[in-house]
Coordinates of C-alpha atoms in Angstrom, one line a residue:
X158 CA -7.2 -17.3 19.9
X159 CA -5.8 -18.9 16.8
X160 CA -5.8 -16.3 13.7
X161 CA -4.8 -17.4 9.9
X162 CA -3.8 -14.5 7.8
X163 CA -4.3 -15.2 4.2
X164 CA -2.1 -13.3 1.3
X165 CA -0.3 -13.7 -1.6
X166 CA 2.2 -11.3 -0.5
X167 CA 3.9 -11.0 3.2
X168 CA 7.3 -9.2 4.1
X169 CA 9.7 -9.4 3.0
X170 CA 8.1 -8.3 -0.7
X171 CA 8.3 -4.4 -0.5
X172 CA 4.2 -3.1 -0.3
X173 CA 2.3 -1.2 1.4
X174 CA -0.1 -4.7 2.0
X175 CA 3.2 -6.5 3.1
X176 CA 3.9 -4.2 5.8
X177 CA 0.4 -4.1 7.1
X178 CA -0.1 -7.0 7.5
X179 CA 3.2 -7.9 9.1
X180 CA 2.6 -4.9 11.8
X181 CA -0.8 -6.7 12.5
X182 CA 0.2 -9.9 12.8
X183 CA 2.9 -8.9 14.8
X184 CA 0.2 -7.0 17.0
X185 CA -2.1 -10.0 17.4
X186 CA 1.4 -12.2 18.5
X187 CA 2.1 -9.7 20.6
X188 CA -1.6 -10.1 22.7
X189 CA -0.5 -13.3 23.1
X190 CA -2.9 -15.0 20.3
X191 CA -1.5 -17.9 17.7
X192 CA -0.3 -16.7 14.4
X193 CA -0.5 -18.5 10.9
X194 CA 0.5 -16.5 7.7
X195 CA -0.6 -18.6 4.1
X196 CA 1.3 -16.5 1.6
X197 CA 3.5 -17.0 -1.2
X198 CA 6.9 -18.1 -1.5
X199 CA 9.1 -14.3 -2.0
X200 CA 10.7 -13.8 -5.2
X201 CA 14.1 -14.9 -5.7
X202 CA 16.7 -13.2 -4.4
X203 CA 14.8 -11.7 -1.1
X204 CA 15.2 -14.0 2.1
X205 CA 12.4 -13.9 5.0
X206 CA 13.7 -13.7 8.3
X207 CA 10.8 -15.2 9.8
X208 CA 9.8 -13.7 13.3
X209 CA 9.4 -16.6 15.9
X210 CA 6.0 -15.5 17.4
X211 CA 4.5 -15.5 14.1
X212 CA 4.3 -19.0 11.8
X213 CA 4.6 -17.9 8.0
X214 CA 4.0 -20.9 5.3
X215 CA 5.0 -20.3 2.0
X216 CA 3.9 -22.1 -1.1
X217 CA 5.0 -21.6 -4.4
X218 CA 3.3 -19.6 -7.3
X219 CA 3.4 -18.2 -10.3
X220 CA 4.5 -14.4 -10.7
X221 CA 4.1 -12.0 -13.5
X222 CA 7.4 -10.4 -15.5
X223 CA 7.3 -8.3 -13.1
X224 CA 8.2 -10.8 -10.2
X225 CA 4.6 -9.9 -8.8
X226 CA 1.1 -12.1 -8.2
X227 CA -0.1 -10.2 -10.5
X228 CA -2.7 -11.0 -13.2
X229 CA -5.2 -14.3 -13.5
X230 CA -3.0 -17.0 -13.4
X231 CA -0.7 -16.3 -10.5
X232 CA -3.8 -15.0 -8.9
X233 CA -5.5 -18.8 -9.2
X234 CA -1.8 -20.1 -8.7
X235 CA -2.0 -18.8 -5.3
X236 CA -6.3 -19.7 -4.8
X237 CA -6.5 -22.9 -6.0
X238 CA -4.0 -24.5 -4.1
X239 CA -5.7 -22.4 -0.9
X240 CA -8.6 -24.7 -1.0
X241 CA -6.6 -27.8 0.0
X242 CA -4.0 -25.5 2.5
X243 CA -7.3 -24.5 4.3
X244 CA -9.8 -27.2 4.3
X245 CA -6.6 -29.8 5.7
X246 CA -5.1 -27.0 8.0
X247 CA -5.7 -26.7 12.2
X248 CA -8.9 -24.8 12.9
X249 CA -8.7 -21.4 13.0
X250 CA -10.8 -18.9 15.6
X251 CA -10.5 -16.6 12.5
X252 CA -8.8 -16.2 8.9
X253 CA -8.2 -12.2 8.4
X254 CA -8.3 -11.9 4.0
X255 CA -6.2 -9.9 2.0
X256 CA -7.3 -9.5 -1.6
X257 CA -7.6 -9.9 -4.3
X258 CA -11.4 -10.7 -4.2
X259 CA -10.9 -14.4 -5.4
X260 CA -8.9 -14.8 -2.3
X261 CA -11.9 -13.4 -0.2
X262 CA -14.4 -16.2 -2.5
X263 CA -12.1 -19.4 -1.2
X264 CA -12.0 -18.3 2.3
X265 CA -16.1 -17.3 2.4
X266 CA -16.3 -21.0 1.3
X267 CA -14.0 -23.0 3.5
X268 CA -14.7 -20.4 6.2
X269 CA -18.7 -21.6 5.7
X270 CA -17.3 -25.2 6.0
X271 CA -15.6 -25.0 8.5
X272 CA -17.6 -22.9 10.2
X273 CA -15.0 -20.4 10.3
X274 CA -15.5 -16.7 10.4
X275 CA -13.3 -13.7 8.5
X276 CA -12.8 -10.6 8.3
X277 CA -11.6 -8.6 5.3
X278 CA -9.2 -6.2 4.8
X279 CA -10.2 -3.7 2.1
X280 CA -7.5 -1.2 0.7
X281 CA -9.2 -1.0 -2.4
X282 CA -12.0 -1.6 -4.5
X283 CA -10.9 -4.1 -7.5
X284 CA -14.1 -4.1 -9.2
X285 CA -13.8 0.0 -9.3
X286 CA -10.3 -0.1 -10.7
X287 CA -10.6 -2.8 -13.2
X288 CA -12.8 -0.8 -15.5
X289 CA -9.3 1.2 -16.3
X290 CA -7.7 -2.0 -17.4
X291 CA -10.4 -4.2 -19.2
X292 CA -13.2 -3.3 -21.3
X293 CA -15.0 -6.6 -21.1
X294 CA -18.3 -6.5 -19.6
X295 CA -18.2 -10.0 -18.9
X296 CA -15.0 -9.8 -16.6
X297 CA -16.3 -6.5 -14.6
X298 CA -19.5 -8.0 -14.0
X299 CA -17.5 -11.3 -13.4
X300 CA -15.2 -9.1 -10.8
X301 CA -17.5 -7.2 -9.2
X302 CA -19.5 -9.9 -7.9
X303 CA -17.0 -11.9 -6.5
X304 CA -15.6 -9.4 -4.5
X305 CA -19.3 -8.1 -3.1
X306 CA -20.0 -11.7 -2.5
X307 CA -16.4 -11.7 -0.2
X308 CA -16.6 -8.6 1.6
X309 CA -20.3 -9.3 2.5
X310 CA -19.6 -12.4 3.9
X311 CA -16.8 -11.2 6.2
X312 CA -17.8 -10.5 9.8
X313 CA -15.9 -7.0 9.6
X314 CA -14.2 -5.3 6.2
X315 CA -11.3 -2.7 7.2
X316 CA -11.6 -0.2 4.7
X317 CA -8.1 2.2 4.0
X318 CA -10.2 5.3 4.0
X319 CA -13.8 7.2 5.0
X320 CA -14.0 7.4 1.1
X321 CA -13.4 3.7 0.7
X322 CA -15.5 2.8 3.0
X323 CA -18.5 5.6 2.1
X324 CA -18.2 3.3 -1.6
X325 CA -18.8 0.2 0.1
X326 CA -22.0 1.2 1.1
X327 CA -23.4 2.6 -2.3
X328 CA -22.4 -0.7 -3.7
X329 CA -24.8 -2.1 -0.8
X330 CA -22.4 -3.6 1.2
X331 CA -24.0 -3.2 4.6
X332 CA -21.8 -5.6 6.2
X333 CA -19.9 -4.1 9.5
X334 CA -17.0 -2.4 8.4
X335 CA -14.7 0.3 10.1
X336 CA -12.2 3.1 8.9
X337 CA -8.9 1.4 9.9
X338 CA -6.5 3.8 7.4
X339 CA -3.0 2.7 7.4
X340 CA -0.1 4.2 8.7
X341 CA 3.9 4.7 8.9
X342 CA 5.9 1.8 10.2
X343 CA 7.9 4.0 12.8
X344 CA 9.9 1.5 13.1
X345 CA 11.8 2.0 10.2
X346 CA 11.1 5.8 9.1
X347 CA 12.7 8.6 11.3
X348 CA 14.6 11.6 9.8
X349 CA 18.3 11.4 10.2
X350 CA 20.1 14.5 9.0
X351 CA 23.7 12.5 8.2
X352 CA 22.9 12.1 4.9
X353 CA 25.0 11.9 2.3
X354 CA 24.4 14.0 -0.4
X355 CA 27.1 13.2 -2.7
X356 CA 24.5 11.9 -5.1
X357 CA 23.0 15.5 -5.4
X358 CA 19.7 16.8 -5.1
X359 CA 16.8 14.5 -6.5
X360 CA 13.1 13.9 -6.2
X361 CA 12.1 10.2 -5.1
X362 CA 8.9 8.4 -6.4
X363 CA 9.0 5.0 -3.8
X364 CA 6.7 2.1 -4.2
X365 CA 4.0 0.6 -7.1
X366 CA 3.4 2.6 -9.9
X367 CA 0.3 1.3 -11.4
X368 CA -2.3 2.7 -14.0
X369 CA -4.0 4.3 -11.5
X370 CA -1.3 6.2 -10.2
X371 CA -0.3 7.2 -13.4
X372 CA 2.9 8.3 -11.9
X373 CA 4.2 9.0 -15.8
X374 CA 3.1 12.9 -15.0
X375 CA 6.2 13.1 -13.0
X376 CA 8.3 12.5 -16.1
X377 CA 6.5 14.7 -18.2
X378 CA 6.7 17.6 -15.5
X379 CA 10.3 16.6 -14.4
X380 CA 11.5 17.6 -18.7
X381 CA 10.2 20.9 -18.5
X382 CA 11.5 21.0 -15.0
X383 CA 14.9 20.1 -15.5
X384 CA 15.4 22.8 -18.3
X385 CA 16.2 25.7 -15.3
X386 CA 17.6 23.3 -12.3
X387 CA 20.4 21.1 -14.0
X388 CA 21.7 18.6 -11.8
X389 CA 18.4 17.2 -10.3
X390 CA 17.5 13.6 -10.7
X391 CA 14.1 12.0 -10.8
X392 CA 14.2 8.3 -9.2
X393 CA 11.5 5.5 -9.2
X394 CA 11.9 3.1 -6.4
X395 CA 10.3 -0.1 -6.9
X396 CA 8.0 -1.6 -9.6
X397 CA 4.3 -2.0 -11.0
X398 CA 2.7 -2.3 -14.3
X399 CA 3.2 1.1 -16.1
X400 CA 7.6 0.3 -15.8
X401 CA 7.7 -0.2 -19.5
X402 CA 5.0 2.9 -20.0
X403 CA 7.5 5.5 -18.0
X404 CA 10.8 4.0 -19.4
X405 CA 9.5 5.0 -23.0
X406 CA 8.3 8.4 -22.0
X407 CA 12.0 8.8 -21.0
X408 CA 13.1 7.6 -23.9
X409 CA 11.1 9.6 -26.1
X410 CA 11.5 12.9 -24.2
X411 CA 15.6 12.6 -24.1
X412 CA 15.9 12.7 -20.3
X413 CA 19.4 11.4 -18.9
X414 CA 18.6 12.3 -15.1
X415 CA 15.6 9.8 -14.4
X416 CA 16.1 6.2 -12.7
X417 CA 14.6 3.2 -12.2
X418 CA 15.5 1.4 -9.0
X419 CA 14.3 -1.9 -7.7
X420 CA 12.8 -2.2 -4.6
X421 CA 14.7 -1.8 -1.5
X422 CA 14.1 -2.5 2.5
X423 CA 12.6 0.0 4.5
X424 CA 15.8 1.4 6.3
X425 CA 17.5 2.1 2.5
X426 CA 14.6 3.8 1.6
X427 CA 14.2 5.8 4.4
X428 CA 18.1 7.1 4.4
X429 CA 16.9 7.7 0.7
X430 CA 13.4 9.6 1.5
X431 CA 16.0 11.6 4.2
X432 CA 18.2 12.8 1.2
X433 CA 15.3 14.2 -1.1
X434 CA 14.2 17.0 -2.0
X435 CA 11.0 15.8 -1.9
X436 CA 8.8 12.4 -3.0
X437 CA 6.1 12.1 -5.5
X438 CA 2.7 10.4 -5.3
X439 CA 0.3 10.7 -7.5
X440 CA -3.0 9.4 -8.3
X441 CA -4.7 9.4 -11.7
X442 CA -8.4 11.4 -11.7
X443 CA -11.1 9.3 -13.3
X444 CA -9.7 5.8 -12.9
X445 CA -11.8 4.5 -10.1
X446 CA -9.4 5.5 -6.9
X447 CA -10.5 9.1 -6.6
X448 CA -11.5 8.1 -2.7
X449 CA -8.3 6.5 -2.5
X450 CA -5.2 7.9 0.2
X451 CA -2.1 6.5 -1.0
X452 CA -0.2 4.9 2.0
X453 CA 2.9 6.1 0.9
X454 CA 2.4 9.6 2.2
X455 CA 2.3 8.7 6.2
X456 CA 5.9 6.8 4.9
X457 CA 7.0 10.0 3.5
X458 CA 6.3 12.0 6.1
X459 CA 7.9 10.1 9.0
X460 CA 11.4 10.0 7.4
X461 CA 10.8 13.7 7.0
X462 CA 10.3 14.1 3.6
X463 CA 7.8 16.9 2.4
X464 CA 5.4 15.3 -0.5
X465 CA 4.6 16.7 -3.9
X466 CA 1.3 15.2 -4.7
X467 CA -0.4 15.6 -7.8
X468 CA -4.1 14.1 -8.4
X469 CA -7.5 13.6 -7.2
X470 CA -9.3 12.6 -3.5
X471 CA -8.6 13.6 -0.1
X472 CA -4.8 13.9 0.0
X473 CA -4.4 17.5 -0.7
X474 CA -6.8 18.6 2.2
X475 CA -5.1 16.4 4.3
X476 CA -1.6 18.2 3.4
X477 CA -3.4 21.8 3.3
X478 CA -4.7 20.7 7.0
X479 CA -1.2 19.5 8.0
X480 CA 0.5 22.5 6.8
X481 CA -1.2 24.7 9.8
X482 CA 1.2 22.7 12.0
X483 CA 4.2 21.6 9.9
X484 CA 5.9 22.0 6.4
X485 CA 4.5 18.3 4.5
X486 CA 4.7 19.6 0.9
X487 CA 2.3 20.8 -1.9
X488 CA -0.7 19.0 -4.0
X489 CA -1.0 19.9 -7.4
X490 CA -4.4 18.8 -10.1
X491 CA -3.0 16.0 -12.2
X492 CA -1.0 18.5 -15.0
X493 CA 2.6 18.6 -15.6
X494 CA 2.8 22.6 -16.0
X495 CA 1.4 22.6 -12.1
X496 CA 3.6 19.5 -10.6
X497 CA 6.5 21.2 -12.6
X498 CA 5.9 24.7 -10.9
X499 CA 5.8 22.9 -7.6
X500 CA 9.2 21.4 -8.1
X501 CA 10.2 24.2 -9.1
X502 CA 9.0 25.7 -5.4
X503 CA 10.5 22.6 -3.0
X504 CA 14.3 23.1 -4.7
X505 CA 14.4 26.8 -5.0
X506 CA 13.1 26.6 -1.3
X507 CA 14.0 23.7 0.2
X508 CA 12.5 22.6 3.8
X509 CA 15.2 23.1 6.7
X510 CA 16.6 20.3 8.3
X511 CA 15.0 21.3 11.3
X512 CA 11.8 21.5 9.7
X513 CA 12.1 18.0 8.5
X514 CA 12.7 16.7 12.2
X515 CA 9.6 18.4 13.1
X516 CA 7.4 17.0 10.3
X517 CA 9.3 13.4 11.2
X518 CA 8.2 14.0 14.5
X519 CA 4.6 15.0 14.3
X520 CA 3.8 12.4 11.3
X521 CA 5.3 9.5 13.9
X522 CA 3.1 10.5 16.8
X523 CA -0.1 10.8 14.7
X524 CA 0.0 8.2 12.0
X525 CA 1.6 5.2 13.7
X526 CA 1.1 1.8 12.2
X527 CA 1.6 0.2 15.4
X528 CA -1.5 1.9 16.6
X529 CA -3.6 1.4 13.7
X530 CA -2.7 -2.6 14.1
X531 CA -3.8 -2.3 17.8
X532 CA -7.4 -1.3 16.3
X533 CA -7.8 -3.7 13.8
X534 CA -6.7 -6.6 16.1
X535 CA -9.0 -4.9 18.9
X536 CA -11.9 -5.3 16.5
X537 CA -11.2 -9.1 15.3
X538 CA -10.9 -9.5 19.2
X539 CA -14.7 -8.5 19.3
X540 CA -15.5 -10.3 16.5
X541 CA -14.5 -13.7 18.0
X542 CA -16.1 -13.0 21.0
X543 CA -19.8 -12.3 19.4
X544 CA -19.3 -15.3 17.1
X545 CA -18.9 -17.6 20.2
X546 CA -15.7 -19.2 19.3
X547 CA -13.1 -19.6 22.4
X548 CA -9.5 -18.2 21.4
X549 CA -6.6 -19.0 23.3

């Protein structure tokens, strides 16, 4: 069959969204099935090497400070023009939707046109989150609609999570829907124990940091922190809206030992992830996410890296669970006096080498994204097959 995927973001932009959908494109390819990625052109500097069983066309939009389509211009900069790169393209057997929601409304209509179906990939709720960003009725009720209106027109929504997914439905979206998670890309995170370590011990935060993640309780934690371990370094890999919020909380708390890096591949990271103490993920209680289970964990945990999470949802039973079987790290509640403590615990007893290859190990068997891609495409198989359509 012919599939479309359609996103503003694709690999090679560092995300979680960018390697998901690249592992399941890669998957469909790999079936046998014709592949067509609409996305964005990457931001300067980063250089796609396309892979040759998969067709990727780029168009240009408009990104935020931040270099990101982010925000209601470069999100219509990237819709608008979708109209036309859809309603003139080849016929698809089926478009598979990345949000944001307004990217869900275009396909839904050209998709009804063309007599098209799609299904909807659903890492999030936007409607939820937005209320921790905007105060304006208007634009929430504006929000949430469009993005009800998208996910119950899909054939099949693939929700990150049982929570996610459990939402869904009490916002009377009875659509069908299944519990696809996400995953580590295997290929790239593995524990190596050459690391240098001429950079000295240090914690790593790696990916978005949003206001929902409200990763700034790392700083805060790491000052008292720092007072009894000298030498350790806090570092931030990658980018996201609160940047300018945690670069003034350093500022105004006098730290020298925290840094802000820009994103990197997956290979640097993971040699990076190999060398830490431990990472930190967070996610901010009351802000709409408390279902949410941050990708970035299963990526921690297959380059061997023992998490500190501090926050709300289902990630601490998940590590509590995990820790019957191997050392993945502590979760804290959402106060720097507890996610200091905890740092405290991972440098004044570090987990072995040996350890680490074991966590590496067990995270890679379980929590592949390779196999998670095999079930989504499995499902949009299915989905062609009731609606009729016949793939090649």
């Amino acid at each position: 069959m012919k599939i479309t995927f359609v996103s503003r973001i694709y690999a090679p932009e560092t995300s979680a969204a960018s390697t998901y959908l690249a592992a399941v494109a890669g998957r469909f390819a790999a079936r046998g099935h014709r592949v067509t990625v609409l996305t964005a052109r990457p931001p300067k500097g980063l250089n796609p090497a396309e892979p040759g069983d998969v067709r990727v066309r780029r168009a240009r939009v408009i990104r935020d400070a931040n270099g990101y389509v982010r925000g209601y211009v470069p999100y219509l900069s990237f819709d608008v023009p979708l109209l036309g790169r859809l309603l003139f393209a080849r016929r698809s057997d089926l478009y598979f939707v990345e949000p944001p929601p307004t990217t869900g409304f275009v396909v839904r209509i050209i998709g009804a046109l063309r007599r098209t179906p799609y299904v909807y990939r659903a890492a999030d709720l936007w409607s939820d989150a937005a209320a921790t960003t905007t105060s304006s009725r208007f634009v929430l009720r504006s929000l949430r609609m469009v993005e009800l209106w998208a996910i119950r027109g899909s054939r099949m929504s693939f929700a990150a999570s049982a929570g996610l997914l459990d939402r869904m439905r009490e916002l009377g979206i009875e659509s069908p829907g299944m519990v696809a998670g996400h995953g580590a890309d295997t290929e790239s995170y593995r524990y190596e124990d050459q690391v240098e370590q001429s950079e000295g011990p240090y914690f790593i935060y790696g990916g978005t940091y949003s206001e929902w993640q409200g990763a700034v309780v790392f700083v805060d934690a790491f000052a008292r922190f720092v007072r009894d371990h000298p030498g350790y370094r806090l570092i931030f890999i990658g980018n996201g809206s609160d940047r300018a919020l945690l670069k003034a909380r350093v500022t105004a708390l006098g730290l020298t030992s925290v840094e802000f890096r820009d994103p990197v591949p997956g290979p640097v990271l993971n040699r990076l992830l190999n060398g830490a103490v431990a990472s930190v993920v967070s996610l901010r209680p009351g802000m709409g996410y408390d279902y949410a289970f941050p990708s970035k964990i299963y990526t921690s945990l297959a380059a061997g890296c023992p998490v500190l999470f501090a926050g709300t949802g289902p990630t601490a039973l998940f590590l509590r669970e995990a820790a019957r079987e191997v050392e993945p790290g502590v979760a804290t509640d959402y106060e720097p006096a507890e996610v200091s403590a905890a740092m405290g615990l991972l440098a004044d007893q570090p987990v072995a080498p040996e350890a680490r290859r074991r966590l590496s190990d067990w995270a890679r068997e379980r929590y592949s994204l390779t196999a998670t891609a095999d079930r989504v495409v499995s499902a949009c198989e299915q989905v062609v097959g009731r609606s009729g359509r016949t793939g090649t």
